[in-house]
Amino acid sequence: MTGTLVQPTIDGAMPSLDDQKRDLLARQAARIADLQVGIKRAQDEIDSLKSQILGAWPVGSYEAGDLKVQVKPGNQRLDSKRFMQAYPAAENPSLYKVSPDASAARRVLGEMALEPLMKRDKSSVVVK
């Protein structure tokens, strides 16, 4: 995909570097979109097969030809709303953590004050 043959335009002129970069970007984006469709199709099939297995088999491990299939119970986590009703923070402060609220800090302190304290995740590419 990176090695491309530069074709002259109809009038015989060579496309500019910017035009070549835009053309390459268009081809790369189109390929990403095609691959994403294939991934989505495969993921939908995987989800359907897993759903069928979950409907047919209880929690446990099973031999499936040369493969092993595990049906695992769902993760268990605390229902925060119910916990807070049963153990209010005012009466049980040791059961709670305090953490910064970025939205409130942004409103009160402003973006400039927070900028040196922020960290950024890795850049990403989105093709739609």
Coordinates of N, CA and C in Angstrom, one line a residue:
M1 N 0.8 -1.2 0.0 CA 0.0 0.0 0.0 C 0.9 1.3 0.0
T2 N 2.1 1.2 0.5 CA 2.9 2.4 0.6 C 3.6 2.7 -0.8
G3 N 4.0 1.6 -1.5 CA 4.6 1.8 -2.8 C 3.6 2.1 -3.9
T4 N 3.5 3.3 -4.4 CA 2.4 3.6 -5.3 C 3.1 4.1 -6.6
L5 N 2.4 3.9 -7.7 CA 2.8 4.4 -9.0 C 2.1 5.7 -9.2
V6 N 2.9 6.8 -9.4 CA 2.3 8.1 -9.6 C 1.9 8.2 -11.1
Q7 N 0.7 8.4 -11.4 CA 0.1 8.6 -12.7 C 0.0 10.0 -13.1
P8 N 0.4 10.4 -14.3 CA 0.3 11.8 -14.7 C -1.2 12.1 -14.8
T9 N -1.6 13.4 -14.7 CA -3.0 13.8 -14.9 C -3.3 13.8 -16.4
I10 N -4.5 14.1 -16.7 CA -5.0 14.1 -18.1 C -4.1 15.1 -19.0
D11 N -3.7 16.2 -18.4 CA -3.0 17.2 -19.2 C -1.5 16.8 -19.2
G12 N -1.1 15.7 -18.6 CA 0.3 15.2 -18.6 C 1.1 15.7 -17.4
A13 N 0.6 16.6 -16.6 CA 1.3 17.1 -15.4 C 1.3 16.0 -14.3
M14 N 2.4 16.0 -13.5 CA 2.4 15.1 -12.4 C 1.6 15.7 -11.2
P15 N 0.9 14.8 -10.5 CA 0.1 15.3 -9.4 C 1.1 15.9 -8.3
S16 N 0.6 16.8 -7.6 CA 1.4 17.4 -6.5 C 1.6 16.4 -5.4
L17 N 2.6 16.7 -4.5 CA 2.8 15.8 -3.4 C 1.6 15.8 -2.5
D18 N 0.9 16.9 -2.3 CA -0.3 16.9 -1.5 C -1.4 16.1 -2.1
D19 N -1.5 16.1 -3.5 CA -2.5 15.3 -4.2 C -2.2 13.8 -4.0
Q20 N -0.9 13.5 -4.1 CA -0.5 12.1 -3.9 C -0.8 11.6 -2.5
K21 N -0.5 12.5 -1.5 CA -0.7 12.1 -0.1 C -2.2 11.9 0.1
R22 N -3.0 12.8 -0.5 CA -4.5 12.7 -0.3 C -5.0 11.4 -0.9
D23 N -4.5 11.1 -2.1 CA -4.8 9.8 -2.8 C -4.5 8.6 -2.0
L24 N -3.3 8.6 -1.4 CA -2.8 7.5 -0.6 C -3.7 7.4 0.6
L25 N -4.1 8.5 1.3 CA -4.9 8.5 2.4 C -6.3 8.0 2.1
A26 N -6.8 8.3 0.9 CA -8.1 7.8 0.5 C -8.1 6.3 0.3
R27 N -7.0 5.8 -0.3 CA -6.9 4.4 -0.5 C -6.7 3.6 0.8
Q28 N -5.9 4.2 1.7 CA -5.7 3.6 3.1 C -7.1 3.6 3.8
A29 N -7.8 4.7 3.8 CA -9.1 4.8 4.5 C -10.1 3.8 4.0
A30 N -10.1 3.7 2.6 CA -11.0 2.7 2.0 C -10.7 1.3 2.4
R31 N -9.4 1.0 2.5 CA -9.0 -0.4 2.9 C -9.3 -0.6 4.4
I32 N -9.1 0.4 5.2 CA -9.5 0.2 6.6 C -11.0 0.0 6.7
A33 N -11.8 0.8 6.0 CA -13.2 0.6 6.0 C -13.6 -0.8 5.6
D34 N -13.0 -1.3 4.5 CA -13.3 -2.7 4.1 C -12.9 -3.7 5.2
L35 N -11.8 -3.6 5.8 CA -11.4 -4.5 6.8 C -12.3 -4.4 8.0
Q36 N -12.7 -3.2 8.4 CA -13.7 -3.0 9.5 C -15.0 -3.8 9.2
V37 N -15.5 -3.7 8.0 CA -16.7 -4.4 7.7 C -16.5 -5.9 7.9
G38 N -15.3 -6.5 7.4 CA -15.0 -7.9 7.6 C -14.9 -8.2 9.1
I39 N -14.3 -7.4 9.9 CA -14.2 -7.6 11.3 C -15.5 -7.6 12.0
K40 N -16.4 -6.7 11.6 CA -17.7 -6.6 12.2 C -18.5 -7.8 11.8
R41 N -18.4 -8.3 10.6 CA -19.1 -9.5 10.2 C -18.6 -10.7 11.0
A42 N -17.3 -10.8 11.1 CA -16.8 -11.9 11.9 C -17.2 -11.8 13.4
Q43 N -17.1 -10.6 14.0 CA -17.5 -10.4 15.4 C -18.9 -10.8 15.6
D44 N -19.8 -10.4 14.7 CA -21.2 -10.7 14.8 C -21.4 -12.2 14.8
E45 N -20.7 -12.9 14.0 CA -20.8 -14.4 13.9 C -20.3 -15.0 15.2
I46 N -19.1 -14.5 15.7 CA -18.6 -15.0 17.0 C -19.6 -14.8 18.1
D47 N -20.2 -13.6 18.2 CA -21.1 -13.3 19.2 C -22.3 -14.2 19.2
S48 N -22.8 -14.5 17.9 CA -23.9 -15.4 17.8 C -23.6 -16.8 18.2
L49 N -22.4 -17.3 17.9 CA -22.0 -18.7 18.3 C -21.9 -18.8 19.8
K50 N -21.2 -17.7 20.4 CA -21.1 -17.7 21.8 C -22.4 -17.7 22.5
S51 N -23.4 -16.9 22.0 CA -24.7 -16.9 22.6 C -25.4 -18.2 22.5
Q52 N -25.2 -18.9 21.4 CA -25.8 -20.3 21.3 C -25.2 -21.2 22.3
I53 N -23.8 -21.2 22.5 CA -23.2 -22.0 23.5 C -23.7 -21.7 24.9
L54 N -23.8 -20.4 25.2 CA -24.2 -20.0 26.5 C -25.7 -20.5 26.8
G55 N -26.5 -20.5 25.7 CA -27.8 -21.0 25.9 C -27.9 -22.5 26.1
A56 N -26.9 -23.2 25.6 CA -27.0 -24.7 25.6 C -26.1 -25.4 26.7
W57 N -25.1 -24.7 27.2 CA -24.2 -25.3 28.1 C -24.1 -24.5 29.5
P58 N -24.1 -25.2 30.6 CA -24.0 -24.6 31.9 C -22.5 -24.2 32.1
V59 N -22.2 -23.5 33.1 CA -20.8 -23.1 33.5 C -20.0 -24.4 33.6
G60 N -18.8 -24.4 33.0 CA -17.9 -25.5 33.1 C -17.0 -25.6 32.0
S61 N -16.1 -26.6 31.9 CA -15.2 -26.8 30.8 C -15.6 -28.0 30.0
Y62 N -15.4 -27.9 28.7 CA -15.8 -29.0 27.8 C -14.8 -29.2 26.7
E63 N -14.6 -30.5 26.4 CA -13.8 -30.9 25.2 C -14.6 -30.7 24.0
A64 N -14.0 -30.1 23.0 CA -14.7 -29.8 21.7 C -13.8 -30.2 20.6
G65 N -13.7 -31.5 20.3 CA -12.7 -31.9 19.3 C -11.3 -31.7 19.9
D66 N -10.5 -30.9 19.1 CA -9.1 -30.6 19.6 C -9.1 -29.4 20.5
L67 N -10.2 -28.8 20.7 CA -10.3 -27.5 21.4 C -11.0 -27.7 22.8
K68 N -10.8 -26.8 23.7 CA -11.5 -26.8 25.0 C -12.3 -25.6 25.0
V69 N -13.6 -25.7 25.4 CA -14.5 -24.6 25.6 C -14.8 -24.4 27.0
Q70 N -14.6 -23.2 27.5 CA -15.0 -22.9 28.9 C -16.2 -21.9 28.9
V71 N -17.2 -22.3 29.7 CA -18.3 -21.4 29.9 C -18.1 -20.8 31.3
K72 N -17.9 -19.5 31.4 CA -17.5 -18.9 32.6 C -18.7 -18.1 33.1
P73 N -18.9 -18.0 34.5 CA -19.9 -17.2 35.0 C -19.5 -15.7 34.8
G74 N -20.5 -14.8 34.7 CA -20.2 -13.4 34.5 C -19.4 -12.8 35.7
N75 N -18.7 -11.8 35.4 CA -18.0 -11.1 36.5 C -19.0 -10.5 37.5
Q76 N -18.6 -10.5 38.7 CA -19.4 -10.0 39.8 C -18.8 -8.7 40.3
R77 N -19.7 -7.7 40.3 CA -19.2 -6.4 40.9 C -20.3 -5.8 41.7
L78 N -19.8 -4.8 42.5 CA -20.7 -4.2 43.5 C -21.7 -3.3 42.8
D79 N -23.0 -3.4 43.2 CA -24.0 -2.5 42.7 C -23.9 -1.2 43.5
S80 N -23.3 -0.2 43.0 CA -23.0 1.0 43.7 C -24.3 1.6 44.3
K81 N -25.3 1.7 43.6 CA -26.6 2.3 44.1 C -27.1 1.6 45.3
R82 N -27.2 0.3 45.2 CA -27.7 -0.5 46.3 C -26.8 -0.5 47.5
F83 N -25.4 -0.5 47.3 CA -24.5 -0.4 48.3 C -24.6 0.9 49.1
M84 N -24.7 2.0 48.3 CA -24.8 3.4 48.9 C -26.1 3.5 49.8
Q85 N -27.2 2.8 49.3 CA -28.4 2.8 50.1 C -28.2 2.0 51.4
A86 N -27.6 0.9 51.3 CA -27.4 0.0 52.5 C -26.3 0.6 53.5
Y87 N -25.3 1.2 52.9 CA -24.2 1.8 53.7 C -23.9 3.2 53.3
P88 N -24.7 4.2 53.7 CA -24.5 5.6 53.3 C -23.1 6.0 53.7
A89 N -22.5 6.9 52.8 CA -21.1 7.4 53.1 C -21.0 8.2 54.4
A90 N -22.1 8.9 54.7 CA -22.0 9.7 55.9 C -21.8 8.9 57.2
E91 N -22.4 7.7 57.2 CA -22.3 6.8 58.3 C -21.1 5.8 58.2
N92 N -20.6 5.6 57.0 CA -19.5 4.6 56.7 C -18.4 5.2 55.9
P93 N -17.8 6.3 56.3 CA -16.8 7.0 55.4 C -15.6 6.1 55.1
S94 N -15.3 5.1 55.9 CA -14.1 4.3 55.6 C -14.4 3.3 54.4
L95 N -15.6 3.2 54.0 CA -15.9 2.3 52.9 C -15.9 3.0 51.5
Y96 N -15.5 4.3 51.5 CA -15.6 5.1 50.3 C -14.2 5.8 50.0
K97 N -13.9 6.1 48.8 CA -12.7 6.7 48.3 C -13.1 8.1 47.7
V98 N -12.2 9.0 47.9 CA -12.4 10.3 47.2 C -11.5 10.4 46.0
S99 N -12.0 10.8 44.9 CA -11.2 11.0 43.7 C -11.6 12.3 43.0
P100 N -10.6 12.8 42.3 CA -10.9 14.1 41.6 C -12.0 14.0 40.5
D101 N -12.8 15.0 40.4 CA -13.9 15.1 39.4 C -13.4 16.1 38.4
A102 N -12.9 15.5 37.2 CA -12.3 16.3 36.2 C -13.3 17.4 35.6
S103 N -14.5 17.0 35.5 CA -15.5 18.0 34.9 C -15.7 19.2 35.9
A104 N -15.8 18.9 37.2 CA -16.0 20.0 38.1 C -14.7 20.8 38.2
A105 N -13.6 20.2 38.2 CA -12.3 20.9 38.3 C -12.2 21.8 37.0
R106 N -12.6 21.3 35.9 CA -12.5 22.1 34.7 C -13.4 23.4 34.8
R107 N -14.6 23.2 35.3 CA -15.6 24.3 35.5 C -15.0 25.3 36.5
V108 N -14.5 24.9 37.6 CA -14.0 25.8 38.6 C -12.7 26.4 38.3
L109 N -11.7 25.6 37.9 CA -10.3 26.0 37.7 C -10.0 26.5 36.3
G110 N -10.7 25.9 35.3 CA -10.5 26.3 33.9 C -9.5 25.3 33.3
E111 N -9.6 25.3 32.0 CA -8.7 24.4 31.2 C -7.2 24.7 31.4
M112 N -6.9 25.9 31.4 CA -5.5 26.3 31.5 C -4.8 25.8 32.8
A113 N -5.5 25.8 33.9 CA -5.0 25.4 35.2 C -4.8 23.9 35.2
L114 N -5.7 23.1 34.5 CA -5.6 21.7 34.4 C -4.6 21.1 33.4
E115 N -4.3 21.9 32.4 CA -3.4 21.4 31.3 C -2.2 20.8 31.8
P116 N -1.4 21.4 32.7 CA -0.2 20.7 33.2 C -0.4 19.4 34.0
L117 N -1.6 19.2 34.4 CA -2.0 18.1 35.2 C -2.6 16.9 34.4
M118 N -2.8 17.2 33.1 CA -3.5 16.2 32.3 C -2.5 15.2 31.6
K119 N -3.0 14.0 31.3 CA -2.2 13.1 30.5 C -3.0 12.7 29.3
R120 N -2.4 12.4 28.2 CA -3.1 12.1 27.0 C -2.8 10.6 26.6
D121 N -3.8 9.9 26.2 CA -3.7 8.5 25.7 C -3.0 8.6 24.4
K122 N -2.6 7.4 23.9 CA -2.0 7.3 22.6 C -3.0 7.8 21.5
S123 N -2.4 8.5 20.5 CA -3.3 9.0 19.4 C -3.9 7.8 18.6
S124 N -5.0 8.0 18.0 CA -5.6 6.9 17.3 C -6.2 7.4 15.9
V125 N -6.6 6.5 15.1 CA -7.2 6.8 13.8 C -8.6 6.2 13.8
V126 N -9.6 7.0 13.3 CA -10.9 6.5 13.2 C -11.4 6.7 11.8
V127 N -11.9 5.6 11.1 CA -12.4 5.7 9.8 C -13.8 5.3 9.8
K128 N -14.7 6.2 9.3 CA -16.1 5.9 9.3 C -16.7 6.0 7.9

